[in-house]
Amino acid sequence: AMIDPGTADITARVLETLSHFGYNQDSLRVRKALEFIHPHQEKDGSFWGRWGVNYIYGTWQVLKGLASMGVPSTHPSMIGGAAWLRSVQKEDGGWGETCQSYDDPTLRGRGPSAPSQTAWALAGLIGAGQAASPAVEAGVRYLLRSQAADGSWPEAAYTVKCDSDNNSEADQAEGRLTVDIGVAPTEPYEFVLFRLGHAQDALKVTE
């Protein structure tokens, strides 16, 4: 991981750590890190994430890291990040995103609600100064509803894709069908991917 290219989310995580050791914006290193982060914000306000899926994770990390270094909630990066998180909140109050957003960024923030990703989004909004917002209240209510009797938050999730993206017109004309299935038995950001392919009377399964 130490040889990976720099990313906004991990840079912000380092800033949060440094804040516990007395670093602030008086430090040249901190100012350089902040200058690195801001241009990496997407046009919709989100931030790409490396260590978790994906834009929900990255946006949370950046908002938390900026807040730890005293960046005000009125800063454009904070406003944009918080607005994006609110825009992708589900009707049930939660947040969710799948690994497909790495291949197709238009899918960022889209997926079934998951407790862990909801907690990330809540932490981001709180970092952006929106602890008392209706979005945070709805997210907390989702977490309370989804908690299991033993106190844990189980997270089973799956995705199914069978459309023109993985089935071309030529495939369809020749009777070939492809179904991509993603299964996450324990965590929404570690999917096992299976591909089912059907051609005439043959069925092929790959992992």
PDB file of C-alpha atoms in Angstrom:
ATOM      1  CA  ALA A   1       0.000   0.000   0.000  1.00  0.00           C
ATOM      2  CA  MET A   2       2.901   2.376   0.663  1.00  0.00           C
ATOM      3  CA  ILE A   3       3.824   2.369  -3.038  1.00  0.00           C
ATOM      4  CA  ASP A   4       0.312   3.195  -4.250  1.00  0.00           C
ATOM      5  CA  PRO A   5      -0.215   6.626  -5.809  1.00  0.00           C
ATOM      6  CA  GLY A   6      -1.497   9.318  -3.475  1.00  0.00           C
ATOM      7  CA  THR A   7      -5.252   9.608  -3.009  1.00  0.00           C
ATOM      8  CA  ALA A   8      -7.450  12.181  -1.292  1.00  0.00           C
ATOM      9  CA  ASP A   9      -9.048   9.744   1.156  1.00  0.00           C
ATOM     10  CA  ILE A  10      -5.795   8.320   2.509  1.00  0.00           C
ATOM     11  CA  THR A  11      -4.195  11.758   2.626  1.00  0.00           C
ATOM     12  CA  ALA A  12      -7.149  12.973   4.685  1.00  0.00           C
ATOM     13  CA  ARG A  13      -6.823   9.949   6.977  1.00  0.00           C
ATOM     14  CA  VAL A  14      -3.196  10.893   7.630  1.00  0.00           C
ATOM     15  CA  LEU A  15      -4.267  14.464   8.386  1.00  0.00           C
ATOM     16  CA  GLU A  16      -6.751  13.192  10.944  1.00  0.00           C
ATOM     17  CA  THR A  17      -3.972  11.169  12.581  1.00  0.00           C
ATOM     18  CA  LEU A  18      -1.584  14.135  12.593  1.00  0.00           C
ATOM     19  CA  SER A  19      -4.221  16.287  14.255  1.00  0.00           C
ATOM     20  CA  HIS A  20      -3.936  14.088  17.353  1.00  0.00           C
ATOM     21  CA  PHE A  21      -0.231  14.933  17.567  1.00  0.00           C
ATOM     22  CA  GLY A  22      -0.627  18.690  17.504  1.00  0.00           C
ATOM     23  CA  TYR A  23      -0.330  19.338  13.786  1.00  0.00           C
ATOM     24  CA  ASN A  24      -2.488  22.064  12.257  1.00  0.00           C
ATOM     25  CA  GLN A  25      -2.514  24.374   9.257  1.00  0.00           C
ATOM     26  CA  ASP A  26       0.584  26.132  10.561  1.00  0.00           C
ATOM     27  CA  SER A  27       2.500  23.109   9.271  1.00  0.00           C
ATOM     28  CA  LEU A  28       3.754  23.277   5.694  1.00  0.00           C
ATOM     29  CA  ARG A  29       3.143  19.532   5.314  1.00  0.00           C
ATOM     30  CA  VAL A  30      -0.484  19.961   6.317  1.00  0.00           C
ATOM     31  CA  ARG A  31      -1.002  22.850   3.916  1.00  0.00           C
ATOM     32  CA  LYS A  32       0.545  20.832   1.075  1.00  0.00           C
ATOM     33  CA  ALA A  33      -1.759  17.914   1.893  1.00  0.00           C
ATOM     34  CA  LEU A  34      -4.798  20.181   1.830  1.00  0.00           C
ATOM     35  CA  GLU A  35      -3.684  21.602  -1.517  1.00  0.00           C
ATOM     36  CA  PHE A  36      -3.467  18.032  -2.814  1.00  0.00           C
ATOM     37  CA  ILE A  37      -6.935  17.021  -1.579  1.00  0.00           C
ATOM     38  CA  HIS A  38      -9.169  19.818  -2.861  1.00  0.00           C
ATOM     39  CA  PRO A  39      -8.555  19.356  -6.635  1.00  0.00           C
ATOM     40  CA  HIS A  40      -9.421  15.652  -6.339  1.00  0.00           C
ATOM     41  CA  GLN A  41     -13.055  16.401  -5.541  1.00  0.00           C
ATOM     42  CA  GLU A  42     -15.432  15.170  -8.249  1.00  0.00           C
ATOM     43  CA  LYS A  43     -17.779  17.644  -9.928  1.00  0.00           C
ATOM     44  CA  ASP A  44     -20.713  16.223  -7.965  1.00  0.00           C
ATOM     45  CA  GLY A  45     -18.900  16.824  -4.658  1.00  0.00           C
ATOM     46  CA  SER A  46     -17.788  13.270  -3.916  1.00  0.00           C
ATOM     47  CA  PHE A  47     -14.278  11.875  -3.435  1.00  0.00           C
ATOM     48  CA  TRP A  48     -12.960   8.572  -4.770  1.00  0.00           C
ATOM     49  CA  GLY A  49     -12.001   6.011  -2.122  1.00  0.00           C
ATOM     50  CA  ARG A  50      -9.123   3.538  -2.124  1.00  0.00           C
ATOM     51  CA  TRP A  51      -9.510   1.579   1.118  1.00  0.00           C
ATOM     52  CA  GLY A  52     -13.284   1.154   1.105  1.00  0.00           C
ATOM     53  CA  VAL A  53     -16.162   1.214  -1.367  1.00  0.00           C
ATOM     54  CA  ASN A  54     -15.962   3.695  -2.709  1.00  0.00           C
ATOM     55  CA  TYR A  55     -17.146   7.270  -3.072  1.00  0.00           C
ATOM     56  CA  ILE A  56     -19.119   7.058   0.172  1.00  0.00           C
ATOM     57  CA  TYR A  57     -15.954   5.916   1.913  1.00  0.00           C
ATOM     58  CA  GLY A  58     -13.713   8.470   0.225  1.00  0.00           C
ATOM     59  CA  THR A  59     -16.060  11.367   0.891  1.00  0.00           C
ATOM     60  CA  TRP A  60     -16.366  10.447   4.564  1.00  0.00           C
ATOM     61  CA  GLN A  61     -12.588  10.235   4.971  1.00  0.00           C
ATOM     62  CA  VAL A  62     -11.993  13.586   3.329  1.00  0.00           C
ATOM     63  CA  LEU A  63     -14.692  15.450   5.257  1.00  0.00           C
ATOM     64  CA  LYS A  64     -13.436  13.996   8.545  1.00  0.00           C
ATOM     65  CA  GLY A  65      -9.821  14.774   7.701  1.00  0.00           C
ATOM     66  CA  LEU A  66     -10.559  18.344   6.647  1.00  0.00           C
ATOM     67  CA  ALA A  67     -12.575  18.954   9.794  1.00  0.00           C
ATOM     68  CA  SER A  68      -9.737  17.626  11.952  1.00  0.00           C
ATOM     69  CA  MET A  69      -7.491  20.322  10.492  1.00  0.00           C
ATOM     70  CA  GLY A  70      -9.940  23.125  11.145  1.00  0.00           C
ATOM     71  CA  VAL A  71     -11.340  23.487   7.632  1.00  0.00           C
ATOM     72  CA  PRO A  72     -14.712  25.209   8.182  1.00  0.00           C
ATOM     73  CA  SER A  73     -18.020  23.669   7.149  1.00  0.00           C
ATOM     74  CA  THR A  74     -18.470  26.644   4.796  1.00  0.00           C
ATOM     75  CA  HIS A  75     -15.501  25.584   2.656  1.00  0.00           C
ATOM     76  CA  PRO A  76     -16.555  24.499  -0.872  1.00  0.00           C
ATOM     77  CA  SER A  77     -15.076  21.012  -0.394  1.00  0.00           C
ATOM     78  CA  MET A  78     -17.097  20.512   2.783  1.00  0.00           C
ATOM     79  CA  ILE A  79     -20.292  21.894   1.276  1.00  0.00           C
ATOM     80  CA  GLY A  80     -19.946  19.812  -1.885  1.00  0.00           C
ATOM     81  CA  GLY A  81     -19.088  16.594  -0.066  1.00  0.00           C
ATOM     82  CA  ALA A  82     -21.987  16.911   2.363  1.00  0.00           C
ATOM     83  CA  ALA A  83     -24.408  17.774  -0.425  1.00  0.00           C
ATOM     84  CA  TRP A  84     -23.362  14.691  -2.385  1.00  0.00           C
ATOM     85  CA  LEU A  85     -23.828  12.424   0.617  1.00  0.00           C
ATOM     86  CA  ARG A  86     -27.318  13.805   1.170  1.00  0.00           C
ATOM     87  CA  SER A  87     -28.142  13.335  -2.512  1.00  0.00           C
ATOM     88  CA  VAL A  88     -27.402   9.590  -2.471  1.00  0.00           C
ATOM     89  CA  GLN A  89     -29.168   8.769   0.793  1.00  0.00           C
ATOM     90  CA  LYS A  90     -31.763   6.006   0.335  1.00  0.00           C
ATOM     91  CA  GLU A  91     -35.434   6.278   1.159  1.00  0.00           C
ATOM     92  CA  ASP A  92     -34.890   3.974   4.155  1.00  0.00           C
ATOM     93  CA  GLY A  93     -32.396   6.478   5.580  1.00  0.00           C
ATOM     94  CA  GLY A  94     -29.314   4.411   4.834  1.00  0.00           C
ATOM     95  CA  TRP A  95     -26.473   4.577   2.323  1.00  0.00           C
ATOM     96  CA  GLY A  96     -25.041   1.878   0.083  1.00  0.00           C
ATOM     97  CA  GLU A  97     -22.630   1.419  -2.803  1.00  0.00           C
ATOM     98  CA  THR A  98     -21.182  -1.584  -4.626  1.00  0.00           C
ATOM     99  CA  CYS A  99     -17.796  -2.380  -6.137  1.00  0.00           C
ATOM    100  CA  GLN A 100     -19.286  -1.728  -9.567  1.00  0.00           C
ATOM    101  CA  SER A 101     -18.660   1.981  -9.006  1.00  0.00           C
ATOM    102  CA  TYR A 102     -14.937   1.328  -9.544  1.00  0.00           C
ATOM    103  CA  ASP A 103     -15.639   0.203 -13.116  1.00  0.00           C
ATOM    104  CA  ASP A 104     -18.512   2.605 -13.715  1.00  0.00           C
ATOM    105  CA  PRO A 105     -18.277   5.883 -11.759  1.00  0.00           C
ATOM    106  CA  THR A 106     -21.869   6.744 -12.680  1.00  0.00           C
ATOM    107  CA  LEU A 107     -22.861   4.071 -10.143  1.00  0.00           C
ATOM    108  CA  ARG A 108     -21.226   5.895  -7.243  1.00  0.00           C
ATOM    109  CA  GLY A 109     -23.414   6.028  -4.193  1.00  0.00           C
ATOM    110  CA  ARG A 110     -25.780   3.422  -5.658  1.00  0.00           C
ATOM    111  CA  GLY A 111     -26.457   0.100  -3.994  1.00  0.00           C
ATOM    112  CA  PRO A 112     -28.503  -1.477  -1.200  1.00  0.00           C
ATOM    113  CA  SER A 113     -28.265   0.261   2.163  1.00  0.00           C
ATOM    114  CA  ALA A 114     -25.619  -1.203   4.435  1.00  0.00           C
ATOM    115  CA  PRO A 115     -24.945  -0.377   8.102  1.00  0.00           C
ATOM    116  CA  SER A 116     -21.188   0.161   7.645  1.00  0.00           C
ATOM    117  CA  GLN A 117     -21.572   2.476   4.683  1.00  0.00           C
ATOM    118  CA  THR A 118     -24.378   4.311   6.464  1.00  0.00           C
ATOM    119  CA  ALA A 119     -22.037   4.863   9.412  1.00  0.00           C
ATOM    120  CA  TRP A 120     -19.370   6.221   7.052  1.00  0.00           C
ATOM    121  CA  ALA A 121     -21.824   8.676   5.524  1.00  0.00           C
ATOM    122  CA  LEU A 122     -23.025   9.783   8.941  1.00  0.00           C
ATOM    123  CA  ALA A 123     -19.462  10.370  10.112  1.00  0.00           C
ATOM    124  CA  GLY A 124     -18.836  12.455   6.993  1.00  0.00           C
ATOM    125  CA  LEU A 125     -21.928  14.603   7.510  1.00  0.00           C
ATOM    126  CA  ILE A 126     -21.102  15.094  11.169  1.00  0.00           C
ATOM    127  CA  GLY A 127     -17.562  16.093  10.205  1.00  0.00           C
ATOM    128  CA  ALA A 128     -19.058  18.632   7.806  1.00  0.00           C
ATOM    129  CA  GLY A 129     -21.011  20.221  10.651  1.00  0.00           C
ATOM    130  CA  GLN A 130     -24.390  18.644   9.902  1.00  0.00           C
ATOM    131  CA  ALA A 131     -24.915  16.552  13.033  1.00  0.00           C
ATOM    132  CA  ALA A 132     -28.357  18.092  13.593  1.00  0.00           C
ATOM    133  CA  SER A 133     -29.548  17.644   9.992  1.00  0.00           C
ATOM    134  CA  PRO A 134     -32.587  15.547   8.992  1.00  0.00           C
ATOM    135  CA  ALA A 135     -30.270  13.333   6.918  1.00  0.00           C
ATOM    136  CA  VAL A 136     -28.245  12.376   9.971  1.00  0.00           C
ATOM    137  CA  GLU A 137     -31.381  11.724  12.007  1.00  0.00           C
ATOM    138  CA  ALA A 138     -32.754   9.454   9.260  1.00  0.00           C
ATOM    139  CA  GLY A 139     -29.425   7.618   9.025  1.00  0.00           C
ATOM    140  CA  VAL A 140     -29.296   6.995  12.754  1.00  0.00           C
ATOM    141  CA  ARG A 141     -32.858   5.676  12.668  1.00  0.00           C
ATOM    142  CA  TYR A 142     -31.831   3.270   9.889  1.00  0.00           C
ATOM    143  CA  LEU A 143     -28.974   1.952  12.026  1.00  0.00           C
ATOM    144  CA  LEU A 144     -31.243   1.468  15.021  1.00  0.00           C
ATOM    145  CA  ARG A 145     -33.750  -0.458  12.889  1.00  0.00           C
ATOM    146  CA  SER A 146     -31.132  -2.654  11.257  1.00  0.00           C
ATOM    147  CA  GLN A 147     -29.341  -3.727  14.443  1.00  0.00           C
ATOM    148  CA  ALA A 148     -29.663  -7.441  15.210  1.00  0.00           C
ATOM    149  CA  ALA A 149     -30.861  -8.805  18.552  1.00  0.00           C
ATOM    150  CA  ASP A 150     -27.289  -9.706  19.558  1.00  0.00           C
ATOM    151  CA  GLY A 151     -26.202  -6.085  19.096  1.00  0.00           C
ATOM    152  CA  SER A 152     -24.378  -6.583  15.791  1.00  0.00           C
ATOM    153  CA  TRP A 153     -25.160  -5.269  12.334  1.00  0.00           C
ATOM    154  CA  PRO A 154     -25.166  -8.196   9.868  1.00  0.00           C
ATOM    155  CA  GLU A 155     -24.395  -7.269   6.283  1.00  0.00           C
ATOM    156  CA  ALA A 156     -25.321  -9.748   3.595  1.00  0.00           C
ATOM    157  CA  ALA A 157     -25.604  -8.213   0.143  1.00  0.00           C
ATOM    158  CA  TYR A 158     -25.625  -9.151  -3.511  1.00  0.00           C
ATOM    159  CA  THR A 159     -25.745  -7.567  -6.939  1.00  0.00           C
ATOM    160  CA  VAL A 160     -27.057  -8.945 -10.227  1.00  0.00           C
ATOM    161  CA  LYS A 161     -26.241  -7.439 -13.610  1.00  0.00           C
ATOM    162  CA  CYS A 162     -27.799  -8.668 -16.844  1.00  0.00           C
ATOM    163  CA  ASP A 163     -28.290  -5.908 -19.379  1.00  0.00           C
ATOM    164  CA  SER A 164     -26.815  -4.408 -22.527  1.00  0.00           C
ATOM    165  CA  ASP A 165     -23.535  -3.661 -20.717  1.00  0.00           C
ATOM    166  CA  ASN A 166     -22.614  -7.328 -20.437  1.00  0.00           C
ATOM    167  CA  ASN A 167     -24.839  -8.638 -23.242  1.00  0.00           C
ATOM    168  CA  SER A 168     -24.160  -7.110 -26.629  1.00  0.00           C
ATOM    169  CA  GLU A 169     -26.681  -7.173 -29.451  1.00  0.00           C
ATOM    170  CA  ALA A 170     -24.487  -9.727 -31.222  1.00  0.00           C
ATOM    171  CA  ASP A 171     -24.528 -11.996 -28.155  1.00  0.00           C
ATOM    172  CA  GLN A 172     -28.279 -11.719 -27.898  1.00  0.00           C
ATOM    173  CA  ALA A 173     -28.755 -12.464 -31.584  1.00  0.00           C
ATOM    174  CA  GLU A 174     -26.683 -15.628 -31.243  1.00  0.00           C
ATOM    175  CA  GLY A 175     -28.534 -16.780 -28.128  1.00  0.00           C
ATOM    176  CA  ARG A 176     -25.779 -16.038 -25.602  1.00  0.00           C
ATOM    177  CA  LEU A 177     -26.710 -14.693 -22.152  1.00  0.00           C
ATOM    178  CA  THR A 178     -24.332 -13.409 -19.474  1.00  0.00           C
ATOM    179  CA  VAL A 179     -25.292 -12.746 -15.856  1.00  0.00           C
ATOM    180  CA  ASP A 180     -22.765 -11.176 -13.451  1.00  0.00           C
ATOM    181  CA  ILE A 181     -23.505 -11.844  -9.776  1.00  0.00           C
ATOM    182  CA  GLY A 182     -21.670 -10.221  -6.869  1.00  0.00           C
ATOM    183  CA  VAL A 183     -22.046 -11.758  -3.405  1.00  0.00           C
ATOM    184  CA  ALA A 184     -20.782 -10.236  -0.141  1.00  0.00           C
ATOM    185  CA  PRO A 185     -21.532 -12.666   2.709  1.00  0.00           C
ATOM    186  CA  THR A 186     -20.161 -10.432   5.479  1.00  0.00           C
ATOM    187  CA  GLU A 187     -19.169  -6.987   4.238  1.00  0.00           C
ATOM    188  CA  PRO A 188     -20.521  -4.886   1.351  1.00  0.00           C
ATOM    189  CA  TYR A 189     -17.092  -3.911   0.102  1.00  0.00           C
ATOM    190  CA  GLU A 190     -15.645  -7.419  -0.488  1.00  0.00           C
ATOM    191  CA  PHE A 191     -17.713  -8.981  -3.239  1.00  0.00           C
ATOM    192  CA  VAL A 192     -17.129 -12.436  -4.698  1.00  0.00           C
ATOM    193  CA  LEU A 193     -17.999 -12.131  -8.387  1.00  0.00           C
ATOM    194  CA  PHE A 194     -19.492 -14.945 -10.445  1.00  0.00           C
ATOM    195  CA  ARG A 195     -20.288 -14.885 -14.149  1.00  0.00           C
ATOM    196  CA  LEU A 196     -22.954 -17.171 -15.570  1.00  0.00           C
ATOM    197  CA  GLY A 197     -22.855 -17.639 -19.305  1.00  0.00           C
ATOM    198  CA  HIS A 198     -25.461 -19.488 -21.330  1.00  0.00           C
ATOM    199  CA  ALA A 199     -25.035 -20.406 -24.983  1.00  0.00           C
ATOM    200  CA  GLN A 200     -27.583 -22.730 -26.534  1.00  0.00           C
ATOM    201  CA  ASP A 201     -27.607 -25.806 -24.242  1.00  0.00           C
ATOM    202  CA  ALA A 202     -24.361 -25.083 -22.408  1.00  0.00           C
ATOM    203  CA  LEU A 203     -23.932 -23.285 -19.063  1.00  0.00           C
ATOM    204  CA  LYS A 204     -20.573 -21.897 -17.957  1.00  0.00           C
ATOM    205  CA  VAL A 205     -19.757 -20.548 -14.492  1.00  0.00           C
ATOM    206  CA  THR A 206     -16.567 -18.574 -13.758  1.00  0.00           C
ATOM    207  CA  GLU A 207     -15.348 -16.808 -10.621  1.00  0.00           C
TER     208      GLU A 207
END
